[in-house]
């Protein structure tokens, strides 16, 4: 079963003569453990697509199914989207958005506490996750004391905290140099392979998509066909 399916999802901003179709009807399906890159020039609709999939900015039309739940069907469904998102979708943004007065560990733990995990258990699991992302040694540091790459790995830890089926990353490497960016992408790859999350990562940078299973191009709001990349991850080809 696909983790995410979207059918004819489109987004129009404005009305009448001023209407802009930022996303033309787009369809795709992504399997557990599949690592997907979304490429396209500035203004082509990449962020619009991620925001639509996560219903942070619901689309104008279309159907969105995540983990078997229909979240949107030409309009809202009965699902409590905010609660669903907290449990099932993790986000990584271009800017890390970490809370400046909480340590790395506390930033990750907070996401667990929001979902009802006790403080003690949340702190323990947060430290485990930071270890998994190879930054446990920076657990007590405030975000301002971390390098850009470290901040982004903490942000990935936060996105992973609730073991979401789907991780959406919008240009997670844009603020990083190539080496740090590659490391962040390697972490996303590890998450898809080992934790079987579906991952969609937006990037401008072709060098960042090494080892990805599937590549989509967006051009002026039009989503191209999936390009399956050879032998990256055989499991992803058969949902
Ligand atoms: N809330 C909005 N209201 C009106 N127009 C919008 C809105 N959000 C995006 N747009 C327009 O939709 C188009 C696609 O924007 P989007 O942010 O999805 O592009 P992008 O591919 O993410 O670009 P970038 O690489 O610069 O982040 C652009 O023309 C943008 O100006
Ligand atoms: Mg964008």
Short mmCIF file of C-alpha atoms and ligand atoms in Angstrom, two decimals:
data_model
loop_
_atom_site.label_atom_id
_atom_site.label_comp_id
_atom_site.label_asym_id
_atom_site.label_seq_id
_atom_site.Cartn_x
_atom_site.Cartn_y
_atom_site.Cartn_z
CA UNK A 1 0.00 0.00 0.00
CA UNK A 2 1.21 3.47 -0.83
CA UNK A 3 1.99 5.76 2.11
CA UNK A 4 0.86 8.77 0.08
CA UNK A 5 -1.44 8.94 -2.90
CA UNK A 6 -2.56 12.14 -4.50
CA UNK A 7 -5.01 12.31 -7.37
CA UNK A 8 -5.44 15.36 -9.57
CA UNK A 9 -4.34 17.75 -6.84
CA UNK A 10 -4.28 21.33 -8.08
CA UNK A 11 -3.80 24.72 -6.51
CA UNK A 12 -5.08 28.03 -7.83
CA UNK A 13 -4.31 31.29 -6.09
CA UNK A 14 -6.48 34.35 -6.64
CA UNK A 15 -9.66 34.62 -8.66
CA UNK A 16 -10.93 35.62 -12.08
CA UNK A 17 -8.40 37.29 -14.34
CA UNK A 18 -5.81 37.34 -11.59
CA UNK A 19 -6.01 33.60 -10.91
CA UNK A 20 -2.67 31.76 -11.03
CA UNK A 21 -2.61 27.99 -11.25
CA UNK A 22 0.47 27.33 -9.14
CA UNK A 23 -0.07 23.57 -9.39
CA UNK A 24 -1.76 21.88 -12.35
CA UNK A 25 -3.59 18.61 -11.60
CA UNK A 26 -0.89 16.33 -10.19
CA UNK A 27 -1.00 12.66 -9.26
CA UNK A 28 1.56 10.41 -7.61
CA UNK A 29 1.92 7.47 -5.24
CA UNK A 30 4.81 6.88 -2.88
CA UNK A 31 5.59 3.65 -1.05
CA UNK A 32 6.98 3.00 2.42
CA UNK A 33 10.75 3.40 2.38
CA UNK A 34 10.74 5.29 -0.90
CA UNK A 35 13.03 8.29 -1.19
CA UNK A 36 11.66 10.88 -3.60
CA UNK A 37 13.28 14.05 -4.86
CA UNK A 38 11.24 16.94 -6.16
CA UNK A 39 13.23 19.21 -8.48
CA UNK A 40 12.27 22.37 -10.27
CA UNK A 41 13.11 26.04 -10.72
CA UNK A 42 12.08 28.75 -8.30
CA UNK A 43 8.35 29.40 -8.49
CA UNK A 44 7.57 26.07 -10.17
CA UNK A 45 5.27 24.93 -7.36
CA UNK A 46 7.47 22.67 -5.20
CA UNK A 47 6.52 24.19 -1.87
CA UNK A 48 2.92 24.48 -3.02
CA UNK A 49 2.86 20.73 -3.63
CA UNK A 50 4.33 19.86 -0.21
CA UNK A 51 1.99 22.27 1.55
CA UNK A 52 -0.95 20.74 -0.30
CA UNK A 53 0.05 17.14 0.50
CA UNK A 54 0.32 18.00 4.19
CA UNK A 55 -2.86 20.11 4.03
CA UNK A 56 -1.04 22.98 5.68
CA UNK A 57 -2.33 24.87 2.66
CA UNK A 58 -5.15 22.69 1.30
CA UNK A 59 -5.36 22.43 -2.50
CA UNK A 60 -8.15 23.83 -4.63
CA UNK A 61 -9.16 20.39 -5.89
CA UNK A 62 -8.04 16.78 -5.77
CA UNK A 63 -7.82 13.81 -3.44
CA UNK A 64 -5.14 13.10 -0.86
CA UNK A 65 -4.76 9.76 0.90
CA UNK A 66 -2.05 9.22 3.51
CA UNK A 67 -1.54 5.95 5.38
CA UNK A 68 -4.91 4.73 4.13
CA UNK A 69 -6.84 7.78 5.38
CA UNK A 70 -8.54 10.09 2.93
CA UNK A 71 -7.64 13.53 4.23
CA UNK A 72 -9.03 15.56 1.39
CA UNK A 73 -11.48 14.85 -1.40
CA UNK A 74 -12.16 18.05 -3.32
CA UNK A 75 -12.65 19.46 0.17
CA UNK A 76 -12.02 18.55 3.80
CA UNK A 77 -13.05 15.11 5.06
CA UNK A 78 -14.07 14.14 8.60
CA UNK A 79 -10.44 13.51 9.64
CA UNK A 80 -8.90 15.84 12.24
CA UNK A 81 -6.03 16.92 10.01
CA UNK A 82 -4.00 18.66 12.71
CA UNK A 83 -3.99 15.61 14.96
CA UNK A 84 -3.25 13.36 11.97
CA UNK A 85 -0.34 15.54 10.89
CA UNK A 86 1.20 15.53 14.37
CA UNK A 87 1.29 11.74 14.36
CA UNK A 88 1.96 10.80 10.79
CA UNK A 89 3.89 13.57 9.05
CA UNK A 90 7.30 14.99 9.88
CA UNK A 91 8.59 18.26 8.39
CA UNK A 92 12.03 19.61 7.74
CA UNK A 93 12.25 23.17 6.43
CA UNK A 94 14.98 25.17 4.76
CA UNK A 95 15.40 27.11 7.98
CA UNK A 96 15.51 24.71 10.86
CA UNK A 97 12.90 26.51 13.02
CA UNK A 98 14.34 25.07 16.22
CA UNK A 99 13.20 26.75 19.42
CA UNK A 100 16.20 28.92 20.40
CA UNK A 101 15.95 28.59 24.18
CA UNK A 102 15.64 24.78 24.20
CA UNK A 103 18.61 22.45 23.79
CA UNK A 104 18.89 20.05 20.86
CA UNK A 105 17.56 17.25 23.03
CA UNK A 106 14.69 19.36 24.39
CA UNK A 107 13.69 20.45 20.89
CA UNK A 108 13.28 16.82 19.85
CA UNK A 109 11.67 15.75 23.14
CA UNK A 110 9.07 18.49 22.87
CA UNK A 111 7.54 16.84 19.79
CA UNK A 112 7.04 13.64 21.79
CA UNK A 113 5.61 15.46 24.79
CA UNK A 114 3.07 17.18 22.53
CA UNK A 115 1.85 13.70 21.64
CA UNK A 116 1.49 12.71 25.29
CA UNK A 117 4.84 11.02 26.01
CA UNK A 118 6.12 11.72 29.54
CA UNK A 119 8.97 14.19 29.89
CA UNK A 120 11.40 11.57 31.12
CA UNK A 121 10.62 9.08 28.35
CA UNK A 122 10.62 11.85 25.75
CA UNK A 123 14.10 12.94 26.82
CA UNK A 124 15.37 9.37 26.64
CA UNK A 125 13.95 8.80 23.16
CA UNK A 126 15.20 12.20 21.98
CA UNK A 127 18.73 11.27 23.01
CA UNK A 128 18.41 7.94 21.16
CA UNK A 129 17.35 9.79 18.04
CA UNK A 130 20.20 12.25 18.27
CA UNK A 131 22.51 9.25 18.54
CA UNK A 132 20.93 7.76 15.43
CA UNK A 133 21.62 11.04 13.62
CA UNK A 134 25.20 11.10 14.97
CA UNK A 135 24.85 14.27 17.03
CA UNK A 136 24.23 12.91 20.54
CA UNK A 137 27.40 14.69 21.65
CA UNK A 138 25.62 18.01 20.96
CA UNK A 139 22.45 17.09 22.89
CA UNK A 140 22.87 19.83 25.49
CA UNK A 141 23.71 22.60 23.05
CA UNK A 142 21.33 25.43 22.22
CA UNK A 143 20.59 25.80 18.48
CA UNK A 144 22.71 28.96 18.18
CA UNK A 145 25.77 26.92 19.26
CA UNK A 146 25.27 24.30 16.55
CA UNK A 147 26.60 24.43 13.00
CA UNK A 148 24.07 24.68 10.18
CA UNK A 149 24.41 21.00 9.40
CA UNK A 150 23.99 20.04 13.04
CA UNK A 151 20.93 22.25 13.35
CA UNK A 152 19.43 20.56 10.33
CA UNK A 153 20.09 17.11 11.78
CA UNK A 154 18.35 18.14 15.01
CA UNK A 155 15.46 19.37 12.87
CA UNK A 156 15.38 15.94 11.20
CA UNK A 157 15.36 14.36 14.65
CA UNK A 158 12.39 16.48 15.56
CA UNK A 159 10.60 15.48 12.35
CA UNK A 160 11.31 11.82 13.11
CA UNK A 161 10.31 11.90 16.76
CA UNK A 162 6.85 10.46 16.33
CA UNK A 163 7.93 7.88 13.75
CA UNK A 164 5.89 9.41 10.96
CA UNK A 165 4.97 7.40 7.88
CA UNK A 166 5.81 10.42 5.75
CA UNK A 167 8.62 12.97 5.95
CA UNK A 168 8.43 16.16 3.91
CA UNK A 169 11.60 18.18 3.55
CA UNK A 170 11.52 21.54 1.75
CA UNK A 171 15.04 22.42 0.61
CA UNK A 172 16.65 21.06 3.77
CA UNK A 173 20.13 21.65 2.34
CA UNK A 174 19.64 25.09 0.79
CA UNK A 175 21.42 26.89 3.62
CA UNK A 176 24.32 24.40 3.75
CA UNK A 177 27.53 23.86 1.82
CA UNK A 178 27.77 20.79 -0.39
CA UNK A 179 29.47 18.60 2.17
CA UNK A 180 27.02 19.36 5.00
CA UNK A 181 24.13 19.19 2.57
CA UNK A 182 25.21 15.72 1.44
CA UNK A 183 25.33 14.58 5.04
CA UNK A 184 21.77 15.80 5.65
CA UNK A 185 20.61 13.98 2.51
CA UNK A 186 22.42 10.85 3.68
CA UNK A 187 20.41 11.03 6.91
CA UNK A 188 17.16 11.21 4.96
CA UNK A 189 18.31 8.18 2.95
CA UNK A 190 19.05 6.26 6.13
CA UNK A 191 15.58 7.08 7.48
CA UNK A 192 13.87 5.82 4.35
CA UNK A 193 15.97 2.64 4.25
CA UNK A 194 15.96 1.73 7.93
CA UNK A 195 12.76 3.21 9.31
CA UNK A 196 10.73 2.71 6.13
CA UNK A 197 9.35 6.23 6.10
CA UNK A 198 8.38 7.66 2.75
CA UNK A 199 10.48 10.78 2.21
CA UNK A 200 9.87 13.64 -0.22
CA UNK A 201 12.74 16.12 -0.39
CA UNK A 202 12.63 19.31 -2.43
CA UNK A 203 15.91 20.54 -3.79
CA UNK A 204 17.37 22.85 -6.40
CA UNK A 205 20.60 20.96 -6.40
CA UNK A 206 21.04 17.90 -8.63
CA UNK A 207 24.14 16.87 -6.72
CA UNK A 208 21.99 16.22 -3.66
CA UNK A 209 19.87 13.42 -5.09
CA UNK A 210 22.41 10.64 -5.20
CA UNK A 211 20.85 7.39 -4.04
CA UNK A 212 17.27 8.60 -4.41
CA UNK A 213 14.71 6.12 -5.75
CA UNK A 214 12.46 8.43 -7.68
CA UNK A 215 12.77 11.90 -9.12
CA UNK A 216 9.93 14.21 -10.11
CA UNK A 217 10.39 17.48 -11.96
CA UNK A 218 8.03 20.38 -11.59
CA UNK A 219 7.97 23.00 -14.29
CA UNK A 220 5.61 25.96 -14.16
CA UNK A 221 3.17 24.05 -11.97
CA UNK A 222 3.23 20.91 -14.09
CA UNK A 223 4.41 17.70 -12.43
CA UNK A 224 6.31 15.39 -14.79
CA UNK A 225 6.33 11.60 -14.84
CA UNK A 226 8.13 9.72 -12.08
CA UNK A 227 11.70 8.86 -13.05
CA UNK A 228 12.61 5.62 -11.31
CA UNK A 229 16.32 5.48 -10.72
CA UNK A 230 18.08 2.20 -11.34
CA UNK A 231 18.60 -0.18 -8.45
CA UNK A 232 18.41 2.48 -5.79
CA UNK A 233 15.84 0.68 -3.68
CA UNK A 234 14.07 -2.32 -5.21
CA UNK A 235 11.38 -2.27 -2.49
CA UNK A 236 10.16 1.13 -3.60
CA UNK A 237 9.30 -0.06 -7.10
CA UNK A 238 6.56 -2.40 -5.87
CA UNK A 239 4.39 -0.68 -3.29
N1 LIG B 1 -0.17 31.73 -0.87
C1 LIG B 1 0.07 32.12 -2.13
N2 LIG B 1 -0.69 33.07 -2.72
C2 LIG B 1 -0.47 33.45 -4.00
N3 LIG B 1 0.48 32.92 -4.80
C3 LIG B 1 1.27 31.98 -4.26
C4 LIG B 1 1.10 31.53 -2.91
N4 LIG B 1 2.04 30.57 -2.66
C5 LIG B 1 2.74 30.45 -3.80
N5 LIG B 1 2.28 31.28 -4.76
C6 LIG B 1 2.79 31.36 -6.17
O1 LIG B 1 2.75 30.05 -6.70
C7 LIG B 1 3.90 29.78 -7.50
C8 LIG B 1 4.64 28.56 -6.94
O2 LIG B 1 5.23 28.91 -5.68
P1 LIG B 1 6.06 27.88 -4.79
O3 LIG B 1 6.36 28.57 -3.53
O4 LIG B 1 5.33 26.60 -4.73
O5 LIG B 1 7.37 27.70 -5.68
P2 LIG B 1 8.69 26.86 -5.36
O6 LIG B 1 8.88 25.91 -6.49
O7 LIG B 1 8.61 26.30 -3.99
O8 LIG B 1 9.80 28.00 -5.46
P3 LIG B 1 11.18 28.19 -4.61
O9 LIG B 1 12.17 27.25 -5.23
O10 LIG B 1 11.52 29.64 -4.89
O11 LIG B 1 10.89 27.91 -3.18
C9 LIG B 1 4.71 31.06 -7.49
O12 LIG B 1 4.37 31.79 -8.64
C10 LIG B 1 4.24 31.76 -6.24
O13 LIG B 1 4.38 33.15 -6.36
MG1 LIG B 2 9.72 26.67 -2.22
#
